[in-house]
Amino acid sequence: MRDSERLRDLCGPHHRHLTLLETRLKAFDLQAESQGGGIRLSGTQEGVSIAEAALADFERRLRGGGEPSEMELDGALQAAQSPSQSFSGLRGLKKSVTAMTRGQAKYLDILANPDNALVFGVGPAGTGKTFLAVATGVAELNAGLRQRLIVTRPAVEAGEKLGFLPGTLEEKVDPYMLPIWDALRELMGQEQMERRMARGEIEVAPIAFMRGRTLKNAFVIVDEAQNTTAAQMKMVLTRLGRDSRMVVTGDPDQVDLPGSQESGLKQGLRILKDVEGISVHRLTAADVVRHGLVSRIIDAYAASGES
């Protein structure tokens, strides 16, 4: 490898990426070191093969605009250790988007199937359920498959009573929608996002603003759906119009509704489990792509039985 900058990205600061390879493939006695303008690998034949495949995939991701991060390398490692799994990706975006776990790959396969008009993507924080849904929506918008991208989520912290908050509607809504704005900026860039919003092709609004509407020819995302009430969930699901698709994302274990209200997401999953045309995909702690410690934290809380 002659590109010294690319080699530095592959090795990581202080060779942290090579250390990660050795840690993940410890069972194969893997040793990885930067040597002679390249990376020297030693260990069992299987371990070296996995590491070579992971590094090759990691380099492809970097060339496609991926971040030189441990998270990206982890995704490449998981792909290398699951060669039979087709790890899906999305095209036509500002940055390449590729599934980093088996669960994400299955989720993207479901999202990519236009016959899946209503998809539930549920799982803990950090599994990419919202980001991948937004990425799919942007890809369909860019390809001309949908005329609009609509993202909605309950502003549960304000009890959806935005009229009681100071400021304009945009100022009131923005704090609750920041994760969505961040995803759109990353996938489209600020300029394109603002231009398409001005044309009415992108809409981000609280779930209360969906009432009374029929959403036609749109890719609709209902985010943080665990914080919808039963009435809100029924309302938003029945907004689906002709030539539209809807993705509902949320974590049933992170309900912030006051009192003893049942989550609309939990009720919806229970009532609709056998309805034809509805797909449900459950992501787990194994699909968390934040800091490696996050998945272990999630597992520890799940094992304790405490919320």
PDB file of C-alpha atoms in Angstrom:
ATOM      1  CA  MET A   1       0.000   0.000   0.000  1.00  0.00           C
ATOM      2  CA  ARG A   2       1.677   3.207  -1.181  1.00  0.00           C
ATOM      3  CA  ASP A   3      -0.834   5.782  -0.029  1.00  0.00           C
ATOM      4  CA  SER A   4       0.629   6.815   3.332  1.00  0.00           C
ATOM      5  CA  GLU A   5      -2.460   8.800   4.331  1.00  0.00           C
ATOM      6  CA  ARG A   6      -4.738   5.850   3.595  1.00  0.00           C
ATOM      7  CA  LEU A   7      -2.385   3.581   5.539  1.00  0.00           C
ATOM      8  CA  ARG A   8      -2.620   5.920   8.541  1.00  0.00           C
ATOM      9  CA  ASP A   9      -6.420   5.795   8.317  1.00  0.00           C
ATOM     10  CA  LEU A  10      -6.369   2.008   8.129  1.00  0.00           C
ATOM     11  CA  CYS A  11      -4.036   1.675  11.116  1.00  0.00           C
ATOM     12  CA  GLY A  12      -5.757   4.403  13.135  1.00  0.00           C
ATOM     13  CA  PRO A  13      -4.214   6.843  15.609  1.00  0.00           C
ATOM     14  CA  HIS A  14      -1.521   5.087  17.639  1.00  0.00           C
ATOM     15  CA  HIS A  15      -2.405   1.929  15.637  1.00  0.00           C
ATOM     16  CA  ARG A  16      -5.706   1.606  17.509  1.00  0.00           C
ATOM     17  CA  HIS A  17      -7.381  -0.079  14.534  1.00  0.00           C
ATOM     18  CA  LEU A  18      -4.703  -2.762  14.442  1.00  0.00           C
ATOM     19  CA  THR A  19      -5.136  -3.275  18.177  1.00  0.00           C
ATOM     20  CA  LEU A  20      -8.881  -3.648  17.617  1.00  0.00           C
ATOM     21  CA  LEU A  21      -8.239  -6.311  14.967  1.00  0.00           C
ATOM     22  CA  GLU A  22      -5.997  -8.225  17.367  1.00  0.00           C
ATOM     23  CA  THR A  23      -8.560  -7.982  20.167  1.00  0.00           C
ATOM     24  CA  ARG A  24     -11.515  -9.089  18.039  1.00  0.00           C
ATOM     25  CA  LEU A  25      -9.541 -11.943  16.476  1.00  0.00           C
ATOM     26  CA  LYS A  26      -7.670 -12.998  19.608  1.00  0.00           C
ATOM     27  CA  ALA A  27      -9.048 -16.531  19.268  1.00  0.00           C
ATOM     28  CA  PHE A  28      -7.120 -16.799  15.992  1.00  0.00           C
ATOM     29  CA  ASP A  29      -3.839 -15.578  17.562  1.00  0.00           C
ATOM     30  CA  LEU A  30      -3.878 -12.629  15.184  1.00  0.00           C
ATOM     31  CA  GLN A  31      -1.008 -10.156  15.227  1.00  0.00           C
ATOM     32  CA  ALA A  32      -1.188  -6.983  13.110  1.00  0.00           C
ATOM     33  CA  GLU A  33       1.542  -4.399  12.634  1.00  0.00           C
ATOM     34  CA  SER A  34       2.395  -1.598  10.244  1.00  0.00           C
ATOM     35  CA  GLN A  35       5.533  -2.587   8.378  1.00  0.00           C
ATOM     36  CA  GLY A  36       7.282  -1.457   5.200  1.00  0.00           C
ATOM     37  CA  GLY A  37       4.488   0.793   3.988  1.00  0.00           C
ATOM     38  CA  GLY A  38       1.852  -1.878   4.521  1.00  0.00           C
ATOM     39  CA  ILE A  39       0.197  -4.005   7.188  1.00  0.00           C
ATOM     40  CA  ARG A  40       1.715  -7.342   8.192  1.00  0.00           C
ATOM     41  CA  LEU A  41      -0.674  -9.990   9.532  1.00  0.00           C
ATOM     42  CA  SER A  42       0.176 -13.251  11.276  1.00  0.00           C
ATOM     43  CA  GLY A  43      -1.805 -15.907  13.106  1.00  0.00           C
ATOM     44  CA  THR A  44      -3.963 -18.840  12.068  1.00  0.00           C
ATOM     45  CA  GLN A  45      -4.889 -19.074   8.398  1.00  0.00           C
ATOM     46  CA  GLU A  46      -8.553 -18.385   9.154  1.00  0.00           C
ATOM     47  CA  GLY A  47      -7.731 -15.382  11.328  1.00  0.00           C
ATOM     48  CA  VAL A  48      -5.456 -13.840   8.710  1.00  0.00           C
ATOM     49  CA  SER A  49      -8.107 -14.417   6.017  1.00  0.00           C
ATOM     50  CA  ILE A  50     -10.762 -12.672   8.110  1.00  0.00           C
ATOM     51  CA  ALA A  51      -8.430  -9.759   8.886  1.00  0.00           C
ATOM     52  CA  GLU A  52      -7.460  -9.381   5.214  1.00  0.00           C
ATOM     53  CA  ALA A  53     -11.116  -9.355   4.151  1.00  0.00           C
ATOM     54  CA  ALA A  54     -12.005  -6.865   6.903  1.00  0.00           C
ATOM     55  CA  LEU A  55      -9.162  -4.507   5.964  1.00  0.00           C
ATOM     56  CA  ALA A  56     -10.069  -4.706   2.267  1.00  0.00           C
ATOM     57  CA  ASP A  57     -13.705  -3.899   3.087  1.00  0.00           C
ATOM     58  CA  PHE A  58     -12.593  -1.139   5.481  1.00  0.00           C
ATOM     59  CA  GLU A  59     -10.505   0.420   2.708  1.00  0.00           C
ATOM     60  CA  ARG A  60     -13.462   0.246   0.284  1.00  0.00           C
ATOM     61  CA  ARG A  61     -15.629   2.002   2.860  1.00  0.00           C
ATOM     62  CA  LEU A  62     -13.012   4.737   3.309  1.00  0.00           C
ATOM     63  CA  ARG A  63     -12.788   5.264  -0.445  1.00  0.00           C
ATOM     64  CA  GLY A  64     -16.581   5.544  -0.515  1.00  0.00           C
ATOM     65  CA  GLY A  65     -16.565   8.331   2.059  1.00  0.00           C
ATOM     66  CA  GLY A  66     -16.744   6.291   5.248  1.00  0.00           C
ATOM     67  CA  GLU A  67     -15.151   7.505   8.456  1.00  0.00           C
ATOM     68  CA  PRO A  68     -11.756   6.069   9.516  1.00  0.00           C
ATOM     69  CA  SER A  69     -13.257   4.962  12.822  1.00  0.00           C
ATOM     70  CA  GLU A  70     -13.299   1.887  15.021  1.00  0.00           C
ATOM     71  CA  MET A  71     -17.053   1.674  14.415  1.00  0.00           C
ATOM     72  CA  GLU A  72     -16.511   1.443  10.646  1.00  0.00           C
ATOM     73  CA  LEU A  73     -13.804  -1.199  11.096  1.00  0.00           C
ATOM     74  CA  ASP A  74     -16.098  -3.160  13.418  1.00  0.00           C
ATOM     75  CA  GLY A  75     -18.703  -3.234  10.664  1.00  0.00           C
ATOM     76  CA  ALA A  76     -16.127  -4.500   8.182  1.00  0.00           C
ATOM     77  CA  LEU A  77     -15.060  -7.176  10.663  1.00  0.00           C
ATOM     78  CA  GLN A  78     -18.617  -8.387  11.167  1.00  0.00           C
ATOM     79  CA  ALA A  79     -19.093  -8.552   7.400  1.00  0.00           C
ATOM     80  CA  ALA A  80     -15.840 -10.506   6.992  1.00  0.00           C
ATOM     81  CA  GLN A  81     -16.906 -13.012   9.635  1.00  0.00           C
ATOM     82  CA  SER A  82     -20.291 -13.504   7.918  1.00  0.00           C
ATOM     83  CA  PRO A  83     -19.343 -13.995   4.258  1.00  0.00           C
ATOM     84  CA  SER A  84     -22.660 -15.651   3.412  1.00  0.00           C
ATOM     85  CA  GLN A  85     -24.576 -12.514   4.460  1.00  0.00           C
ATOM     86  CA  SER A  86     -25.121  -9.902   1.775  1.00  0.00           C
ATOM     87  CA  PHE A  87     -24.527  -6.614   3.575  1.00  0.00           C
ATOM     88  CA  SER A  88     -26.790  -4.166   1.792  1.00  0.00           C
ATOM     89  CA  GLY A  89     -25.990  -0.579   0.953  1.00  0.00           C
ATOM     90  CA  LEU A  90     -27.764   2.484  -0.411  1.00  0.00           C
ATOM     91  CA  ARG A  91     -26.741   4.561  -3.416  1.00  0.00           C
ATOM     92  CA  GLY A  92     -27.454   8.101  -4.563  1.00  0.00           C
ATOM     93  CA  LEU A  93     -26.603   9.740  -1.230  1.00  0.00           C
ATOM     94  CA  LYS A  94     -24.023  12.347  -0.228  1.00  0.00           C
ATOM     95  CA  LYS A  95     -22.173   9.638   1.712  1.00  0.00           C
ATOM     96  CA  SER A  96     -22.198   5.894   1.250  1.00  0.00           C
ATOM     97  CA  VAL A  97     -24.469   4.032   3.643  1.00  0.00           C
ATOM     98  CA  THR A  98     -23.725   0.370   4.271  1.00  0.00           C
ATOM     99  CA  ALA A  99     -25.137  -2.027   6.831  1.00  0.00           C
ATOM    100  CA  MET A 100     -22.582  -2.701   9.538  1.00  0.00           C
ATOM    101  CA  THR A 101     -24.211  -5.739  11.166  1.00  0.00           C
ATOM    102  CA  ARG A 102     -26.284  -8.721  10.080  1.00  0.00           C
ATOM    103  CA  GLY A 103     -29.354  -7.203  11.699  1.00  0.00           C
ATOM    104  CA  GLN A 104     -28.871  -3.923   9.854  1.00  0.00           C
ATOM    105  CA  ALA A 105     -28.379  -5.784   6.567  1.00  0.00           C
ATOM    106  CA  LYS A 106     -31.698  -7.607   7.012  1.00  0.00           C
ATOM    107  CA  TYR A 107     -33.362  -4.314   7.969  1.00  0.00           C
ATOM    108  CA  LEU A 108     -32.031  -2.617   4.821  1.00  0.00           C
ATOM    109  CA  ASP A 109     -33.219  -5.549   2.698  1.00  0.00           C
ATOM    110  CA  ILE A 110     -36.718  -5.085   4.128  1.00  0.00           C
ATOM    111  CA  LEU A 111     -36.602  -1.311   3.602  1.00  0.00           C
ATOM    112  CA  ALA A 112     -35.393  -1.769   0.021  1.00  0.00           C
ATOM    113  CA  ASN A 113     -38.397  -3.931  -0.903  1.00  0.00           C
ATOM    114  CA  PRO A 114     -41.120  -1.592  -2.261  1.00  0.00           C
ATOM    115  CA  ASP A 115     -43.760  -4.227  -1.487  1.00  0.00           C
ATOM    116  CA  ASN A 116     -43.203  -3.562   2.225  1.00  0.00           C
ATOM    117  CA  ALA A 117     -45.585  -0.619   2.534  1.00  0.00           C
ATOM    118  CA  LEU A 118     -45.424  -0.542   6.344  1.00  0.00           C
ATOM    119  CA  VAL A 119     -42.261  -1.504   8.227  1.00  0.00           C
ATOM    120  CA  PHE A 120     -41.672  -1.526  11.979  1.00  0.00           C
ATOM    121  CA  GLY A 121     -37.985  -1.178  12.891  1.00  0.00           C
ATOM    122  CA  VAL A 122     -37.605  -1.654  16.634  1.00  0.00           C
ATOM    123  CA  GLY A 123     -34.597  -1.980  18.889  1.00  0.00           C
ATOM    124  CA  PRO A 124     -32.326  -0.182  21.348  1.00  0.00           C
ATOM    125  CA  ALA A 125     -30.583   3.140  20.805  1.00  0.00           C
ATOM    126  CA  GLY A 126     -27.566   3.096  18.534  1.00  0.00           C
ATOM    127  CA  THR A 127     -28.748   0.324  16.204  1.00  0.00           C
ATOM    128  CA  GLY A 128     -29.230   2.692  13.264  1.00  0.00           C
ATOM    129  CA  LYS A 129     -32.963   2.079  12.949  1.00  0.00           C
ATOM    130  CA  THR A 130     -33.804   5.767  12.383  1.00  0.00           C
ATOM    131  CA  PHE A 131     -30.725   6.690  10.344  1.00  0.00           C
ATOM    132  CA  LEU A 132     -31.200   3.773   7.929  1.00  0.00           C
ATOM    133  CA  ALA A 133     -34.894   4.629   7.536  1.00  0.00           C
ATOM    134  CA  VAL A 134     -34.029   8.268   6.761  1.00  0.00           C
ATOM    135  CA  ALA A 135     -31.304   7.123   4.346  1.00  0.00           C
ATOM    136  CA  THR A 136     -33.808   4.900   2.518  1.00  0.00           C
ATOM    137  CA  GLY A 137     -36.299   7.758   2.347  1.00  0.00           C
ATOM    138  CA  VAL A 138     -33.690  10.149   0.934  1.00  0.00           C
ATOM    139  CA  ALA A 139     -32.603   7.518  -1.610  1.00  0.00           C
ATOM    140  CA  GLU A 140     -36.204   7.011  -2.777  1.00  0.00           C
ATOM    141  CA  LEU A 141     -36.726  10.782  -2.966  1.00  0.00           C
ATOM    142  CA  ASN A 142     -33.538  11.242  -4.997  1.00  0.00           C
ATOM    143  CA  ALA A 143     -34.537   8.400  -7.330  1.00  0.00           C
ATOM    144  CA  GLY A 144     -37.949   9.954  -7.963  1.00  0.00           C
ATOM    145  CA  LEU A 145     -39.787   7.016  -6.402  1.00  0.00           C
ATOM    146  CA  ARG A 146     -41.552   9.337  -3.918  1.00  0.00           C
ATOM    147  CA  GLN A 147     -42.464  12.991  -4.173  1.00  0.00           C
ATOM    148  CA  ARG A 148     -42.000  13.769  -0.481  1.00  0.00           C
ATOM    149  CA  LEU A 149     -40.104  12.643   2.597  1.00  0.00           C
ATOM    150  CA  ILE A 150     -42.063  13.193   5.799  1.00  0.00           C
ATOM    151  CA  VAL A 151     -40.530  12.543   9.218  1.00  0.00           C
ATOM    152  CA  THR A 152     -42.595  12.853  12.365  1.00  0.00           C
ATOM    153  CA  ARG A 153     -42.030  12.108  16.021  1.00  0.00           C
ATOM    154  CA  PRO A 154     -43.929  12.820  19.249  1.00  0.00           C
ATOM    155  CA  ALA A 155     -42.679  15.840  21.201  1.00  0.00           C
ATOM    156  CA  VAL A 156     -43.389  13.999  24.424  1.00  0.00           C
ATOM    157  CA  GLU A 157     -41.126  16.248  26.501  1.00  0.00           C
ATOM    158  CA  ALA A 158     -43.534  19.096  25.786  1.00  0.00           C
ATOM    159  CA  GLY A 159     -46.589  16.911  26.024  1.00  0.00           C
ATOM    160  CA  GLU A 160     -47.206  17.858  22.352  1.00  0.00           C
ATOM    161  CA  LYS A 161     -48.572  21.162  23.709  1.00  0.00           C
ATOM    162  CA  LEU A 162     -46.324  23.324  21.593  1.00  0.00           C
ATOM    163  CA  GLY A 163     -48.636  26.302  21.881  1.00  0.00           C
ATOM    164  CA  PHE A 164     -47.495  26.756  25.455  1.00  0.00           C
ATOM    165  CA  LEU A 165     -43.846  27.107  24.459  1.00  0.00           C
ATOM    166  CA  PRO A 166     -42.308  30.480  23.537  1.00  0.00           C
ATOM    167  CA  GLY A 167     -41.124  31.253  20.007  1.00  0.00           C
ATOM    168  CA  THR A 168     -42.177  30.462  16.454  1.00  0.00           C
ATOM    169  CA  LEU A 169     -43.359  27.014  15.395  1.00  0.00           C
ATOM    170  CA  GLU A 170     -39.928  26.223  13.930  1.00  0.00           C
ATOM    171  CA  GLU A 171     -38.183  27.298  17.138  1.00  0.00           C
ATOM    172  CA  LYS A 172     -40.557  25.156  19.189  1.00  0.00           C
ATOM    173  CA  VAL A 173     -40.177  22.057  17.039  1.00  0.00           C
ATOM    174  CA  ASP A 174     -36.430  22.151  16.310  1.00  0.00           C
ATOM    175  CA  PRO A 175     -35.119  20.818  19.671  1.00  0.00           C
ATOM    176  CA  TYR A 176     -37.229  17.661  19.334  1.00  0.00           C
ATOM    177  CA  MET A 177     -36.215  17.107  15.715  1.00  0.00           C
ATOM    178  CA  LEU A 178     -32.432  17.621  15.971  1.00  0.00           C
ATOM    179  CA  PRO A 179     -31.567  13.928  15.367  1.00  0.00           C
ATOM    180  CA  ILE A 180     -33.567  14.056  12.129  1.00  0.00           C
ATOM    181  CA  TRP A 181     -31.946  17.300  10.947  1.00  0.00           C
ATOM    182  CA  ASP A 182     -28.527  15.809  11.717  1.00  0.00           C
ATOM    183  CA  ALA A 183     -29.274  12.706   9.645  1.00  0.00           C
ATOM    184  CA  LEU A 184     -30.601  14.740   6.709  1.00  0.00           C
ATOM    185  CA  ARG A 185     -27.553  17.026   6.707  1.00  0.00           C
ATOM    186  CA  GLU A 186     -25.245  14.023   6.720  1.00  0.00           C
ATOM    187  CA  LEU A 187     -27.110  12.309   3.883  1.00  0.00           C
ATOM    188  CA  MET A 188     -27.930  15.313   1.676  1.00  0.00           C
ATOM    189  CA  GLY A 189     -25.833  18.272   2.734  1.00  0.00           C
ATOM    190  CA  GLN A 190     -27.211  21.518   4.150  1.00  0.00           C
ATOM    191  CA  GLU A 191     -27.825  23.215   0.798  1.00  0.00           C
ATOM    192  CA  GLN A 192     -29.817  20.403  -0.804  1.00  0.00           C
ATOM    193  CA  MET A 193     -31.779  19.839   2.411  1.00  0.00           C
ATOM    194  CA  GLU A 194     -32.830  23.495   2.605  1.00  0.00           C
ATOM    195  CA  ARG A 195     -33.661  23.631  -1.106  1.00  0.00           C
ATOM    196  CA  ARG A 196     -35.906  20.581  -0.955  1.00  0.00           C
ATOM    197  CA  MET A 197     -37.555  21.771   2.239  1.00  0.00           C
ATOM    198  CA  ALA A 198     -38.358  25.084   0.539  1.00  0.00           C
ATOM    199  CA  ARG A 199     -40.006  23.138  -2.294  1.00  0.00           C
ATOM    200  CA  GLY A 200     -42.061  21.157   0.210  1.00  0.00           C
ATOM    201  CA  GLU A 201     -40.348  17.874  -0.641  1.00  0.00           C
ATOM    202  CA  ILE A 202     -39.064  17.363   2.912  1.00  0.00           C
ATOM    203  CA  GLU A 203     -41.196  17.892   5.986  1.00  0.00           C
ATOM    204  CA  VAL A 204     -40.233  17.318   9.615  1.00  0.00           C
ATOM    205  CA  ALA A 205     -43.019  17.888  12.138  1.00  0.00           C
ATOM    206  CA  PRO A 206     -44.512  16.659  15.431  1.00  0.00           C
ATOM    207  CA  ILE A 207     -46.959  13.806  15.170  1.00  0.00           C
ATOM    208  CA  ALA A 208     -49.866  16.029  16.209  1.00  0.00           C
ATOM    209  CA  PHE A 209     -49.513  17.826  12.859  1.00  0.00           C
ATOM    210  CA  MET A 210     -50.382  14.621  10.960  1.00  0.00           C
ATOM    211  CA  ARG A 211     -53.995  14.631  12.120  1.00  0.00           C
ATOM    212  CA  GLY A 212     -56.601  14.951   9.378  1.00  0.00           C
ATOM    213  CA  ARG A 213     -54.118  14.457   6.532  1.00  0.00           C
ATOM    214  CA  THR A 214     -53.720  11.797   3.850  1.00  0.00           C
ATOM    215  CA  LEU A 215     -50.057  11.323   2.980  1.00  0.00           C
ATOM    216  CA  LYS A 216     -49.858  10.442  -0.726  1.00  0.00           C
ATOM    217  CA  ASN A 217     -46.764   9.524  -2.747  1.00  0.00           C
ATOM    218  CA  ALA A 218     -44.560   9.984   0.304  1.00  0.00           C
ATOM    219  CA  PHE A 219     -41.956   8.111   2.304  1.00  0.00           C
ATOM    220  CA  VAL A 220     -43.141   8.583   5.889  1.00  0.00           C
ATOM    221  CA  ILE A 221     -41.024   7.893   8.976  1.00  0.00           C
ATOM    222  CA  VAL A 222     -42.572   7.791  12.444  1.00  0.00           C
ATOM    223  CA  ASP A 223     -39.623   8.094  14.818  1.00  0.00           C
ATOM    224  CA  GLU A 224     -39.508   7.556  18.611  1.00  0.00           C
ATOM    225  CA  ALA A 225     -42.811   5.723  18.174  1.00  0.00           C
ATOM    226  CA  GLN A 226     -42.594   4.196  21.654  1.00  0.00           C
ATOM    227  CA  ASN A 227     -43.695   7.615  22.925  1.00  0.00           C
ATOM    228  CA  THR A 228     -46.893   7.738  20.880  1.00  0.00           C
ATOM    229  CA  THR A 229     -50.146   7.076  22.674  1.00  0.00           C
ATOM    230  CA  ALA A 230     -52.414   4.324  21.375  1.00  0.00           C
ATOM    231  CA  ALA A 231     -54.660   6.953  19.757  1.00  0.00           C
ATOM    232  CA  GLN A 232     -51.712   8.718  18.107  1.00  0.00           C
ATOM    233  CA  MET A 233     -50.354   5.472  16.684  1.00  0.00           C
ATOM    234  CA  LYS A 234     -53.695   4.509  15.161  1.00  0.00           C
ATOM    235  CA  MET A 235     -54.079   8.034  13.796  1.00  0.00           C
ATOM    236  CA  VAL A 236     -50.682   8.185  12.115  1.00  0.00           C
ATOM    237  CA  LEU A 237     -50.842   4.652  10.682  1.00  0.00           C
ATOM    238  CA  THR A 238     -54.140   5.471   9.007  1.00  0.00           C
ATOM    239  CA  ARG A 239     -52.645   8.574   7.314  1.00  0.00           C
ATOM    240  CA  LEU A 240     -50.941   6.314   4.757  1.00  0.00           C
ATOM    241  CA  GLY A 241     -52.114   7.279   1.269  1.00  0.00           C
ATOM    242  CA  ARG A 242     -51.732   5.957  -2.261  1.00  0.00           C
ATOM    243  CA  ASP A 243     -48.179   5.254  -3.487  1.00  0.00           C
ATOM    244  CA  SER A 244     -46.754   5.855  -0.005  1.00  0.00           C
ATOM    245  CA  ARG A 245     -44.601   3.830   2.348  1.00  0.00           C
ATOM    246  CA  MET A 246     -44.226   4.176   6.112  1.00  0.00           C
ATOM    247  CA  VAL A 247     -41.457   3.135   8.501  1.00  0.00           C
ATOM    248  CA  VAL A 248     -42.166   3.169  12.239  1.00  0.00           C
ATOM    249  CA  THR A 249     -39.088   3.178  14.483  1.00  0.00           C
ATOM    250  CA  GLY A 250     -38.727   3.020  18.236  1.00  0.00           C
ATOM    251  CA  ASP A 251     -37.498   1.200  21.326  1.00  0.00           C
ATOM    252  CA  PRO A 252     -40.336  -0.461  23.278  1.00  0.00           C
ATOM    253  CA  ASP A 253     -38.068  -0.562  26.349  1.00  0.00           C
ATOM    254  CA  GLN A 254     -37.619   3.238  26.475  1.00  0.00           C
ATOM    255  CA  VAL A 255     -41.151   4.578  26.935  1.00  0.00           C
ATOM    256  CA  ASP A 256     -41.348   8.113  28.355  1.00  0.00           C
ATOM    257  CA  LEU A 257     -45.126   8.497  28.437  1.00  0.00           C
ATOM    258  CA  PRO A 258     -46.502   9.862  31.726  1.00  0.00           C
ATOM    259  CA  GLY A 259     -48.375   7.694  34.170  1.00  0.00           C
ATOM    260  CA  SER A 260     -49.571   4.276  33.135  1.00  0.00           C
ATOM    261  CA  GLN A 261     -50.343   5.077  29.488  1.00  0.00           C
ATOM    262  CA  GLU A 262     -49.616   2.173  27.167  1.00  0.00           C
ATOM    263  CA  SER A 263     -47.178   2.868  24.375  1.00  0.00           C
ATOM    264  CA  GLY A 264     -48.825   3.061  20.970  1.00  0.00           C
ATOM    265  CA  LEU A 265     -45.848   1.194  19.550  1.00  0.00           C
ATOM    266  CA  LYS A 266     -46.249  -1.716  21.952  1.00  0.00           C
ATOM    267  CA  GLN A 267     -49.982  -1.901  21.291  1.00  0.00           C
ATOM    268  CA  GLY A 268     -49.503  -1.613  17.538  1.00  0.00           C
ATOM    269  CA  LEU A 269     -46.944  -4.417  17.434  1.00  0.00           C
ATOM    270  CA  ARG A 270     -49.322  -6.633  19.381  1.00  0.00           C
ATOM    271  CA  ILE A 271     -52.468  -5.859  17.367  1.00  0.00           C
ATOM    272  CA  LEU A 272     -50.888  -5.832  13.910  1.00  0.00           C
ATOM    273  CA  LYS A 273     -48.532  -8.813  14.231  1.00  0.00           C
ATOM    274  CA  ASP A 274     -50.579 -10.999  11.860  1.00  0.00           C
ATOM    275  CA  VAL A 275     -51.707  -8.333   9.374  1.00  0.00           C
ATOM    276  CA  GLU A 276     -50.575  -9.076   5.819  1.00  0.00           C
ATOM    277  CA  GLY A 277     -48.329  -6.432   4.252  1.00  0.00           C
ATOM    278  CA  ILE A 278     -46.730  -5.326   7.521  1.00  0.00           C
ATOM    279  CA  SER A 279     -43.083  -6.190   8.205  1.00  0.00           C
ATOM    280  CA  VAL A 280     -41.510  -6.120  11.664  1.00  0.00           C
ATOM    281  CA  HIS A 281     -37.748  -6.228  12.137  1.00  0.00           C
ATOM    282  CA  ARG A 282     -36.184  -6.347  15.584  1.00  0.00           C
ATOM    283  CA  LEU A 283     -32.644  -5.082  16.074  1.00  0.00           C
ATOM    284  CA  THR A 284     -30.691  -6.076  19.193  1.00  0.00           C
ATOM    285  CA  ALA A 285     -27.688  -5.006  21.248  1.00  0.00           C
ATOM    286  CA  ALA A 286     -25.554  -6.920  18.721  1.00  0.00           C
ATOM    287  CA  ASP A 287     -26.520  -4.265  16.147  1.00  0.00           C
ATOM    288  CA  VAL A 288     -25.421  -1.285  18.245  1.00  0.00           C
ATOM    289  CA  VAL A 289     -22.805   0.683  16.300  1.00  0.00           C
ATOM    290  CA  ARG A 290     -21.976   3.387  18.813  1.00  0.00           C
ATOM    291  CA  HIS A 291     -19.106   2.955  21.267  1.00  0.00           C
ATOM    292  CA  GLY A 292     -18.456  -0.748  21.835  1.00  0.00           C
ATOM    293  CA  LEU A 293     -19.337  -0.283  25.502  1.00  0.00           C
ATOM    294  CA  VAL A 294     -22.930   0.722  24.643  1.00  0.00           C
ATOM    295  CA  SER A 295     -24.027  -2.783  23.613  1.00  0.00           C
ATOM    296  CA  ARG A 296     -22.596  -4.189  26.852  1.00  0.00           C
ATOM    297  CA  ILE A 297     -24.487  -1.541  28.853  1.00  0.00           C
ATOM    298  CA  ILE A 298     -27.725  -2.480  27.060  1.00  0.00           C
ATOM    299  CA  ASP A 299     -27.154  -6.185  27.747  1.00  0.00           C
ATOM    300  CA  ALA A 300     -26.424  -5.494  31.426  1.00  0.00           C
ATOM    301  CA  TYR A 301     -29.661  -3.541  31.892  1.00  0.00           C
ATOM    302  CA  ALA A 302     -31.637  -6.205  30.023  1.00  0.00           C
ATOM    303  CA  ALA A 303     -30.176  -8.926  32.237  1.00  0.00           C
ATOM    304  CA  SER A 304     -30.968  -6.983  35.417  1.00  0.00           C
ATOM    305  CA  GLY A 305     -34.654  -6.629  34.582  1.00  0.00           C
ATOM    306  CA  GLU A 306     -34.535  -3.012  35.748  1.00  0.00           C
ATOM    307  CA  SER A 307     -35.444  -0.059  33.519  1.00  0.00           C
TER     308      SER A 307
END
